[in-house]
Tab-separated table of C-alpha atoms and ligand atoms in Angstrom:
chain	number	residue	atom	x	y	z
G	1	UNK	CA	175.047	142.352	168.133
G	2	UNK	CA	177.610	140.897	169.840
G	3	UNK	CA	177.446	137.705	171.355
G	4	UNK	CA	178.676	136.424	174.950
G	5	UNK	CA	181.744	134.643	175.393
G	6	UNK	CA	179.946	130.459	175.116
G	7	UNK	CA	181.643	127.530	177.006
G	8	UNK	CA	181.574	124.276	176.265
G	9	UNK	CA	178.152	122.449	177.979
G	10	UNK	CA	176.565	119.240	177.904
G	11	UNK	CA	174.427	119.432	175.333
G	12	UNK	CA	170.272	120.201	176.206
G	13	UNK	CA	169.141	117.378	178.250
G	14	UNK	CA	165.176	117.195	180.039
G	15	UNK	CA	166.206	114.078	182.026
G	16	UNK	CA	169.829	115.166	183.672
G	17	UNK	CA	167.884	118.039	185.690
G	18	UNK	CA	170.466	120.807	186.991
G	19	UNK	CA	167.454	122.017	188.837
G	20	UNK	CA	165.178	119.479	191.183
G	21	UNK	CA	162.708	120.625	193.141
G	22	UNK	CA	161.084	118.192	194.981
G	23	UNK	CA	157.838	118.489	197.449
G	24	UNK	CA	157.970	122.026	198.472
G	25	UNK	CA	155.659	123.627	200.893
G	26	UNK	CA	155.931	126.745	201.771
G	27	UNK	CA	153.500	128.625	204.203
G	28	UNK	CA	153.157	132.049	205.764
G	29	UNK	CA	151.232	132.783	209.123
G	30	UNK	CA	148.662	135.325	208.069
G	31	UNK	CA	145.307	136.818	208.956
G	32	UNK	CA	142.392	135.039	206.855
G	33	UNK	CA	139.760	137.086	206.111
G	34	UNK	CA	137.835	137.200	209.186
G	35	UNK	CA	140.909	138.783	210.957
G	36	UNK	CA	142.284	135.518	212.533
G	37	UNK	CA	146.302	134.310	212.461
G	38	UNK	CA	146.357	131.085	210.278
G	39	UNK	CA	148.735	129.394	207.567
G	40	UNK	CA	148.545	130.330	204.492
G	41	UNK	CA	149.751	127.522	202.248
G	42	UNK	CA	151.277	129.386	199.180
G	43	UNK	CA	153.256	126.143	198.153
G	44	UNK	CA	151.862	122.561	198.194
G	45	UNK	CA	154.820	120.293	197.608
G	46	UNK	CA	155.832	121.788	194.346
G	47	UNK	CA	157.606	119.245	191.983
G	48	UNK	CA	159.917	120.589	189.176
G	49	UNK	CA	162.283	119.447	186.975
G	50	UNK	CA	165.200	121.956	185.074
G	51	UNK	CA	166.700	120.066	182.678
G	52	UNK	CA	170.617	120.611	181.824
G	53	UNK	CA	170.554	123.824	178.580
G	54	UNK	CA	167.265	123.485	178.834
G	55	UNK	CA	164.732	126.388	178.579
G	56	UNK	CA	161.661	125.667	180.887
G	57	UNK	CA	158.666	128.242	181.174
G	58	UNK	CA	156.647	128.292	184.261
G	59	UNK	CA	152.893	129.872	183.896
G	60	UNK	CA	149.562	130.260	186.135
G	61	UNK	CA	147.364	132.797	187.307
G	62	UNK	CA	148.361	135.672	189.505
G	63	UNK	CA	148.932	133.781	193.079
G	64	UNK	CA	149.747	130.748	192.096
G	65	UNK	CA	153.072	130.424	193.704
G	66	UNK	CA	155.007	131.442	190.468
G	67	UNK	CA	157.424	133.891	192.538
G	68	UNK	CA	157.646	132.511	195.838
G	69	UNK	CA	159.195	129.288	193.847
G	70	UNK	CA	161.517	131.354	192.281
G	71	UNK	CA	162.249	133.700	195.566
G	72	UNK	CA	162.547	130.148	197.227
G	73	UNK	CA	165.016	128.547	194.285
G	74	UNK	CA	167.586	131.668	195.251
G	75	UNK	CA	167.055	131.823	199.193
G	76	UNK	CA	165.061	134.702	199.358
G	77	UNK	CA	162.362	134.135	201.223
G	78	UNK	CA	161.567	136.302	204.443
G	79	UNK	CA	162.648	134.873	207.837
G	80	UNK	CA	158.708	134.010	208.619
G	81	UNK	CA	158.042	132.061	205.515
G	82	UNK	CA	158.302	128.175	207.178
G	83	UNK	CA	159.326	125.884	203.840
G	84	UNK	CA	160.155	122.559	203.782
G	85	UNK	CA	160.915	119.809	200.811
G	86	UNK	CA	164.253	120.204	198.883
G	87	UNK	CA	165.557	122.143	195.964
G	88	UNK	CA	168.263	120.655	195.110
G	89	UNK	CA	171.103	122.413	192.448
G	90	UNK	CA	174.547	121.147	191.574
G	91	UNK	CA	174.388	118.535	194.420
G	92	UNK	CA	172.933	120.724	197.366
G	93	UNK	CA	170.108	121.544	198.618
G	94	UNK	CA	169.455	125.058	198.804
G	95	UNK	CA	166.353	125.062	201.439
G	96	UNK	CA	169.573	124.237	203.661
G	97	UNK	CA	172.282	127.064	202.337
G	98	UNK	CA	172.489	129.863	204.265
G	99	UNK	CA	175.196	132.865	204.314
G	100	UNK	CA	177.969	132.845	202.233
G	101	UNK	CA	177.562	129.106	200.913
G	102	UNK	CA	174.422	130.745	199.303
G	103	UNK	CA	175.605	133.976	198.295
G	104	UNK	CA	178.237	131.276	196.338
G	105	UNK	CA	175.752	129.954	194.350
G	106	UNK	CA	173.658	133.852	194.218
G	107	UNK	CA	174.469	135.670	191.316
G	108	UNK	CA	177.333	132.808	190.374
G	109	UNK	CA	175.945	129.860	189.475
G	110	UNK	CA	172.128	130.923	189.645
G	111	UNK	CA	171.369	134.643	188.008
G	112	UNK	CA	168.290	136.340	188.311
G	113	UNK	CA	165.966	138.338	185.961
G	114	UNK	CA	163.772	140.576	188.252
G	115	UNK	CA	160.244	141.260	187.104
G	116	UNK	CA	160.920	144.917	187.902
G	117	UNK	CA	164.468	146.244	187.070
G	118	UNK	CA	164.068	149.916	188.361
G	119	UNK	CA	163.971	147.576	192.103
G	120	UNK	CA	166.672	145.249	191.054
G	121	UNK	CA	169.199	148.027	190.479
G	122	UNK	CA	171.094	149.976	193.154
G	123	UNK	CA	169.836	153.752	192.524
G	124	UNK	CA	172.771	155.253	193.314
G	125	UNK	CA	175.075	153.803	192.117
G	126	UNK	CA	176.308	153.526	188.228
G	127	UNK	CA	175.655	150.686	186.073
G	128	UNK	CA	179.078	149.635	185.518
G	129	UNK	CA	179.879	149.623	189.007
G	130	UNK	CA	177.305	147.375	190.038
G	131	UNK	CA	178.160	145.043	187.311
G	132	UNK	CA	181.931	145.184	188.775
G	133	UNK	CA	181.019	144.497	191.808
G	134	UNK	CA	178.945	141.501	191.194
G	135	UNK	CA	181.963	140.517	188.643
G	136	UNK	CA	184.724	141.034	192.000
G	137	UNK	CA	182.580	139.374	194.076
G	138	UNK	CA	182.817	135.992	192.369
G	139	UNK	CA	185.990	135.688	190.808
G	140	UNK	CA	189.441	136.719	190.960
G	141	UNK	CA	189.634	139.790	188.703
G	142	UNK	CA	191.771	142.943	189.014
G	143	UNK	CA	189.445	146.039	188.658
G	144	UNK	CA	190.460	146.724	185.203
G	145	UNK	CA	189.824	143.317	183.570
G	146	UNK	CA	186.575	143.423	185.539
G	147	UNK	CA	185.281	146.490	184.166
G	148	UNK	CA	186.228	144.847	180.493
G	149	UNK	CA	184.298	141.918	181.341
G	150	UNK	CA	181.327	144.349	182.135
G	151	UNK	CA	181.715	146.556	179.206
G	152	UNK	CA	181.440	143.047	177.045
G	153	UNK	CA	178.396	142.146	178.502
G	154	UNK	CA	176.620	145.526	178.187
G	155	UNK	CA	177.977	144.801	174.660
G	156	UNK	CA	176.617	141.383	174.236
G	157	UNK	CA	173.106	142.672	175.591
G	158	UNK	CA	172.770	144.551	173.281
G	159	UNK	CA	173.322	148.712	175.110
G	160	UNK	CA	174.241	151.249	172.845
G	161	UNK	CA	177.811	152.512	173.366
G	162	UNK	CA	178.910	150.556	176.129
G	163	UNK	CA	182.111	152.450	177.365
G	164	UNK	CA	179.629	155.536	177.632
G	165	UNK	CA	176.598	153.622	179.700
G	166	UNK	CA	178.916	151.805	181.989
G	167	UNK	CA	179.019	155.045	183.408
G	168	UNK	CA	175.038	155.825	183.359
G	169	UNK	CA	173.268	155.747	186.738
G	170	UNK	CA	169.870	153.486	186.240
G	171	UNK	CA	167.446	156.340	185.922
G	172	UNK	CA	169.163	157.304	183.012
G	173	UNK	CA	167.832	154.388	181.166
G	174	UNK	CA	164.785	153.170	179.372
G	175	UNK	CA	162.776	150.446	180.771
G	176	UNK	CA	164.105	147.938	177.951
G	177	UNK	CA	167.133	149.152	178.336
G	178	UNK	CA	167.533	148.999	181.984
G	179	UNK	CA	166.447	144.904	181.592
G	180	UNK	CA	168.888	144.568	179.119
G	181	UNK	CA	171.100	145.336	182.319
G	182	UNK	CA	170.199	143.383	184.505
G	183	UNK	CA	170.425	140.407	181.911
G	184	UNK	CA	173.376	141.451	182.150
G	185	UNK	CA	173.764	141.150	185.929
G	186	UNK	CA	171.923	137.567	185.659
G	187	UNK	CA	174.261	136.553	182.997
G	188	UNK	CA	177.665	138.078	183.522
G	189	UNK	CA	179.209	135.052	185.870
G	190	UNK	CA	178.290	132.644	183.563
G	191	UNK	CA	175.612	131.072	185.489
G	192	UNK	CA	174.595	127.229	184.878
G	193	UNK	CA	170.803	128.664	185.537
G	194	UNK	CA	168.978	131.468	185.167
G	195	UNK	CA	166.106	132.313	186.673
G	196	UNK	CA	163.720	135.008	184.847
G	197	UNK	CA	160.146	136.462	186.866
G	198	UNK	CA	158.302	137.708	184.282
G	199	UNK	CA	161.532	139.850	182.500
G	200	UNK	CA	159.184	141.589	180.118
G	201	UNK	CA	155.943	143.032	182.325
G	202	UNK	CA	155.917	146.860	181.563
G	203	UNK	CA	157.729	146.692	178.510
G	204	UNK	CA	156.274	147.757	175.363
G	205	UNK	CA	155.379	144.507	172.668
G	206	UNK	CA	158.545	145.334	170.316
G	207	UNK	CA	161.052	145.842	173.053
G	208	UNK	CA	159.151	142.440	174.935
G	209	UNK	CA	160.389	140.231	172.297
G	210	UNK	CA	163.951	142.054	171.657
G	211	UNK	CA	164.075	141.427	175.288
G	212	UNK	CA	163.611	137.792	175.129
G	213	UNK	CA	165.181	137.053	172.079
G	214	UNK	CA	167.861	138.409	173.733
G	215	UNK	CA	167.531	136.261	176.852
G	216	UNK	CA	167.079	133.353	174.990
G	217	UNK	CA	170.194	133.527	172.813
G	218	UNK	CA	172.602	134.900	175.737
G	219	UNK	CA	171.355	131.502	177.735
G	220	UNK	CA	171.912	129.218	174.805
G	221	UNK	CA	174.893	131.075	174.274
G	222	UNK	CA	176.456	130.189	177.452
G	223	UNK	CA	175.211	126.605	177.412
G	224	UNK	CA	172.983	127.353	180.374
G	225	UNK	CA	169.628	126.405	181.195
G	226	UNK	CA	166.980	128.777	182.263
G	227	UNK	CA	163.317	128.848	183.851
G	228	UNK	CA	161.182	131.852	182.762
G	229	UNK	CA	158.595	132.796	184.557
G	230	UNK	CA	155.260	134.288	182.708
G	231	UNK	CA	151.906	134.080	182.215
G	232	UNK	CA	151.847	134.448	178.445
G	233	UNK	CA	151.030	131.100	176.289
G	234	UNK	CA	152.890	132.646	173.351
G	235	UNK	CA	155.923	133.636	175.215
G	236	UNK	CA	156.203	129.505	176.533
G	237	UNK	CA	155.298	128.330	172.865
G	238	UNK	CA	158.087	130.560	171.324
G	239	UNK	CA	160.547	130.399	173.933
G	240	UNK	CA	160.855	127.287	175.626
G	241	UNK	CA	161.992	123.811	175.416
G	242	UNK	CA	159.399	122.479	178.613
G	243	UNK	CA	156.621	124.165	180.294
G	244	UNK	CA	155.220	123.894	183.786
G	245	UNK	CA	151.374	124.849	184.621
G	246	UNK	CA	151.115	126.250	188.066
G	247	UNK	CA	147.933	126.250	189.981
G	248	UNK	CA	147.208	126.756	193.867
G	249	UNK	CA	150.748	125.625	194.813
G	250	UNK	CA	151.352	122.933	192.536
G	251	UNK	CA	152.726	121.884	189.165
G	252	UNK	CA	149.382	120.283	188.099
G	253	UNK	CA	151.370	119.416	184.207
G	254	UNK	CA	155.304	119.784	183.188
G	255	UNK	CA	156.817	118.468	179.807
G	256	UNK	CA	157.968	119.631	176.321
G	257	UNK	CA	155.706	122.114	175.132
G	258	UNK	CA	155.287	120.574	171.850
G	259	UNK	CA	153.973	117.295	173.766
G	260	UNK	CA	152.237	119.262	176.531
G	261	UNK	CA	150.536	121.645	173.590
G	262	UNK	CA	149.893	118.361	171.388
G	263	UNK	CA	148.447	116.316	174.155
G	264	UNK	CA	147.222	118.466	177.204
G	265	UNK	CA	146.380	116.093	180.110
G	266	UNK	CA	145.363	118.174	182.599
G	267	UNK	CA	141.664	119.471	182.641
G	268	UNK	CA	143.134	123.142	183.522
G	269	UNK	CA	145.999	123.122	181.395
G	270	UNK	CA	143.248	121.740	178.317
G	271	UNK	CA	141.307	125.472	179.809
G	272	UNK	CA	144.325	127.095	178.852
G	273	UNK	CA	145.334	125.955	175.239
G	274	UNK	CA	142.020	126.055	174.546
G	275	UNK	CA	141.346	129.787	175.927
G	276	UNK	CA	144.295	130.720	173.906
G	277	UNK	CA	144.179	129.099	170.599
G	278	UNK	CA	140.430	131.138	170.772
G	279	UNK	CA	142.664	134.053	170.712
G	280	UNK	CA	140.452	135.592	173.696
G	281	UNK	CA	143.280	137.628	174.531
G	282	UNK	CA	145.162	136.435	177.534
G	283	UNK	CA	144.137	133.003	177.966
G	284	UNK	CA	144.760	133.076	181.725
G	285	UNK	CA	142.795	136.466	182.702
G	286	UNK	CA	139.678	135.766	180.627
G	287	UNK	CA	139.451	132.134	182.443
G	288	UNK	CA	140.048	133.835	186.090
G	289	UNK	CA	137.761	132.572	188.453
G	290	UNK	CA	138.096	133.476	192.219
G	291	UNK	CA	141.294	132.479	193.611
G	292	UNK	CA	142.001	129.184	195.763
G	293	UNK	CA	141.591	129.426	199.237
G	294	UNK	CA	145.473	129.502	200.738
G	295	UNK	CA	143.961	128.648	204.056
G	296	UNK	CA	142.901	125.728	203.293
G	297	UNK	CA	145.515	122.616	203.974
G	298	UNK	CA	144.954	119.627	201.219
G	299	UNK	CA	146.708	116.841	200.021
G	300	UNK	CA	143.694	116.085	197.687
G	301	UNK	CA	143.392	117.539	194.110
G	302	UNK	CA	143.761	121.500	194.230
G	303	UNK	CA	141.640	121.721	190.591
G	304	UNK	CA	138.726	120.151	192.239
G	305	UNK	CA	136.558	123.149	192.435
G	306	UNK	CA	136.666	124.386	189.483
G	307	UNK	CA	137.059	121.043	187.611
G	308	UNK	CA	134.237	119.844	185.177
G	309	UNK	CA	135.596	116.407	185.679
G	310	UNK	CA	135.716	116.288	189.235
G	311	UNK	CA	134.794	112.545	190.756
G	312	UNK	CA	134.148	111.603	194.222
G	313	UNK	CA	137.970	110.132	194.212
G	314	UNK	CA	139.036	114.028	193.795
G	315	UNK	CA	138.134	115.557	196.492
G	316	UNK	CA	139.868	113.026	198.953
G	317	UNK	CA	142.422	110.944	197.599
G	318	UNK	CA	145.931	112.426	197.881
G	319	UNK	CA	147.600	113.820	195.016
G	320	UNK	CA	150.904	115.607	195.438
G	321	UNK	CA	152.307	113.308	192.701
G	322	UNK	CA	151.931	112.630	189.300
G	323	UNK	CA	149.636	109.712	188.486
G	324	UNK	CA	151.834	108.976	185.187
G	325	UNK	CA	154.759	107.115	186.399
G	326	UNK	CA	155.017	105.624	183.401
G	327	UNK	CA	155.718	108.913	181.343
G	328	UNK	CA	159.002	110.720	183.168
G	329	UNK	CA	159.190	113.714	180.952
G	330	UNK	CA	155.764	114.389	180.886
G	331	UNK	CA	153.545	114.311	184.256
G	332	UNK	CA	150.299	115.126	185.523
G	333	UNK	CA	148.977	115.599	188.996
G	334	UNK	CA	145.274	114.569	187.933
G	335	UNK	CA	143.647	111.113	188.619
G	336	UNK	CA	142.374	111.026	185.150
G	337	UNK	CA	145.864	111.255	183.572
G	338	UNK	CA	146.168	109.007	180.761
G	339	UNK	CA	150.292	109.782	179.361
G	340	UNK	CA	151.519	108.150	177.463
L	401	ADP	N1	154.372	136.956	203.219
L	401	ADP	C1	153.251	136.413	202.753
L	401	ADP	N2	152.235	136.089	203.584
L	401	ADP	C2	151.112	135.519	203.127
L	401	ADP	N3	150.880	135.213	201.836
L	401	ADP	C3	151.840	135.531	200.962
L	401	ADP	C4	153.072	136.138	201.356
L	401	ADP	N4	153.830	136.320	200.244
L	401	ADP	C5	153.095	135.853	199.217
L	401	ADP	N5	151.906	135.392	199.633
L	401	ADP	C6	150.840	134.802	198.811
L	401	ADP	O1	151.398	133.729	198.110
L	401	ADP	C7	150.652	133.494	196.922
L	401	ADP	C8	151.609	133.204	195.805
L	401	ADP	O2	152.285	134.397	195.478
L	401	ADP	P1	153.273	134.512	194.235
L	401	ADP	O3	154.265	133.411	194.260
L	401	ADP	O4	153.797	135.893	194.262
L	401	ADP	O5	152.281	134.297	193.015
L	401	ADP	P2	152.544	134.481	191.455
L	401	ADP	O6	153.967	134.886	191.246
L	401	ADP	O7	152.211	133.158	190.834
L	401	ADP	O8	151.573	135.538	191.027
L	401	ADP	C9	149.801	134.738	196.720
L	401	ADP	O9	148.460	134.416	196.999
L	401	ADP	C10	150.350	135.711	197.702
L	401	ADP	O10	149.325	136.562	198.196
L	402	SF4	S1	142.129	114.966	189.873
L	402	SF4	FE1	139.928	115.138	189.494
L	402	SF4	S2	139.362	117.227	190.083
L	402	SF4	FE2	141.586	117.154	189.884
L	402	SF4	S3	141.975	117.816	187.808
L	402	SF4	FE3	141.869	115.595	187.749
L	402	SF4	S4	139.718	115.121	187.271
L	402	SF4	FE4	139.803	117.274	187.920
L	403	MG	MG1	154.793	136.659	190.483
């Protein structure tokens, strides 16, 4: 296979983040469900770090704010959600882009993976066109060397015959295929992050790893760093440098895996490695209990009802930050937390 063009990068680095999210809340006015308008507090001052080249994997249960961080991270949110905190990338904060100072950073310096490819590509209109245009839109490029730059990267992801599928319209390709493409898309201006939601769901187990084998080698490739969002244990273990649990809003535990896998400080997170080393299939659907009430506004712990260890301190003293100062690259939002 051939690989994409690499440019010099600093090398991996957890504690010179390129991505800093910092206290993000993010609510929707919904019904509840007795029928009544309230918030519904999807995000509760979500902390996250993305170190420089580094390859961070974000898992929790269905709901637990996975997406809308992500959606959030590239300013796609709908007009109703009301967000505030900072994300903060390259020196801006991107709660406060709008319009084209966005669309600069869009699908330049921040590419997307979409959970669901057949949606992220224009029906109508052919691959290789849609790679062009994304190419055009960011850089200075006559027509022709654009459509060599996206013939490479349909090489370097790995299609079949590139000169012949630049051509192809998207329903002319495979599912594996047609996320090879928009790897591609993510990819092809060279981004400094990418940003993956779940880039294998639907895909067969073979074509799920080609897939992120693929992803992983294009980003460390290009001297990028990356956040891939799952909620497979196996794919963070293989694939990434750090790992972020998600639940009810929140980062509850972020670090390197091998630490966070070693030494799980977080009674949720322990659920999880545990559930999974049982091999009990996946470790987050057989540990499902109901989900967290988003109506409910907390600054307390957001584990507390399901949490064996729960103390009377849990339920009322605040905790939207870690209670490990002492332990930067690994941190856990529990008041038992005992890193390093
Ligand atoms: N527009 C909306 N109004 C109300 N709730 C929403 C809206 N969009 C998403 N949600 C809720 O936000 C929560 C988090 O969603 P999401 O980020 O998609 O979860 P995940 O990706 O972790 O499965 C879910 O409970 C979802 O129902
Ligand atoms: S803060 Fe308390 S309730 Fe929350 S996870 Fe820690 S021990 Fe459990
Ligand atoms: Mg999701």
């Amino acid at each position: 296979m051939s690989q994409a063009t690499t440019t010099s990068a600093a090398p991996p680095d957890a504690a010179n983040p390129v991505l800093s999210i910092r206290g993000v809340h993010l609510a929707f006015a919904s019904r509840d469900p007795q029928g009544a308008v309230r918030r519904a507090h999807v995000l509760n001052g979500v902390e996250l770090d993305v170190g420089s080249g580094r390859i961070v994997g974000l898992i929790g249960e269905t709901g637990a704010g996975k997406s809308m961080t992500a959606t959030a991270t590239i300013g796609l949110l709908p007009p109703s959600a009301e967000v505030t905190g900072e994300i903060l990338f390259e020196g801006a904060d991107l709660l406060s882009l709008q319009g084209a100072a966005l669309d600069k950073v869009r699908g330049a310096r921040i590419g997307f993976v979409a959970q669901n490819p057949r949606a992220a590509l224009e029906p109508v209109t052919r691959v290789g066109d849609q790679l062009v245009r994304l190419i055009q839109a960011h850089n200075s490029l006559t027509k022709e060397a654009a459509r060599q730059r996206a013939i490479d990267i349909l090489a370097a992801v790995g299609i079949p015959d590139p000169q012949a599928r630049y051509r192809a319209y998207p329903h002319e390709l495979s599912g594996g295929m047609a996320q090879r493409v928009v790897i591609a898309m993510a990819l092809v201006n060279k981004p400094q992050l990418v940003i993956a939601d779940e880039p294998t769901t639907g895909l067969d187990v073979t074509v799920q790893a080609q897939v992120l084998d693929l992803l992983q080698q294009l980003v460390r490739a290009q001297g990028a760093a990356a956040l891939i969002i799952t909620h497979d244990l196996g794919i963070v273990a293989q694939y990434c440098d750090d790992m972020a649990i998600m639940f009810a809003g929140r980062v509850v535990e972020r670090g390197p895996v091998a630490e966070v896998f070693a030494h799980p400080q977080h009674p949720y997170t322990r659920r999880l490695i545990a559930a999974s080393r049982a091999r009990i299939g996946n470790a987050l659907t057989s540990m499902k209990s109901d989900p967290p009430d988003l109506f409910r506004e907390t600054t307390a712990c957001v584990y507390a009802d399901r949490c064996e260890l729960a103390a009377a301190v849990c339920q009322s003293a605040p905790l939207e930050k870690p209670c490990n100062p002492a332990a930067p690259t690994h941190r856990v939002l529990c008041h038992l937390a005992q890193v390093p």
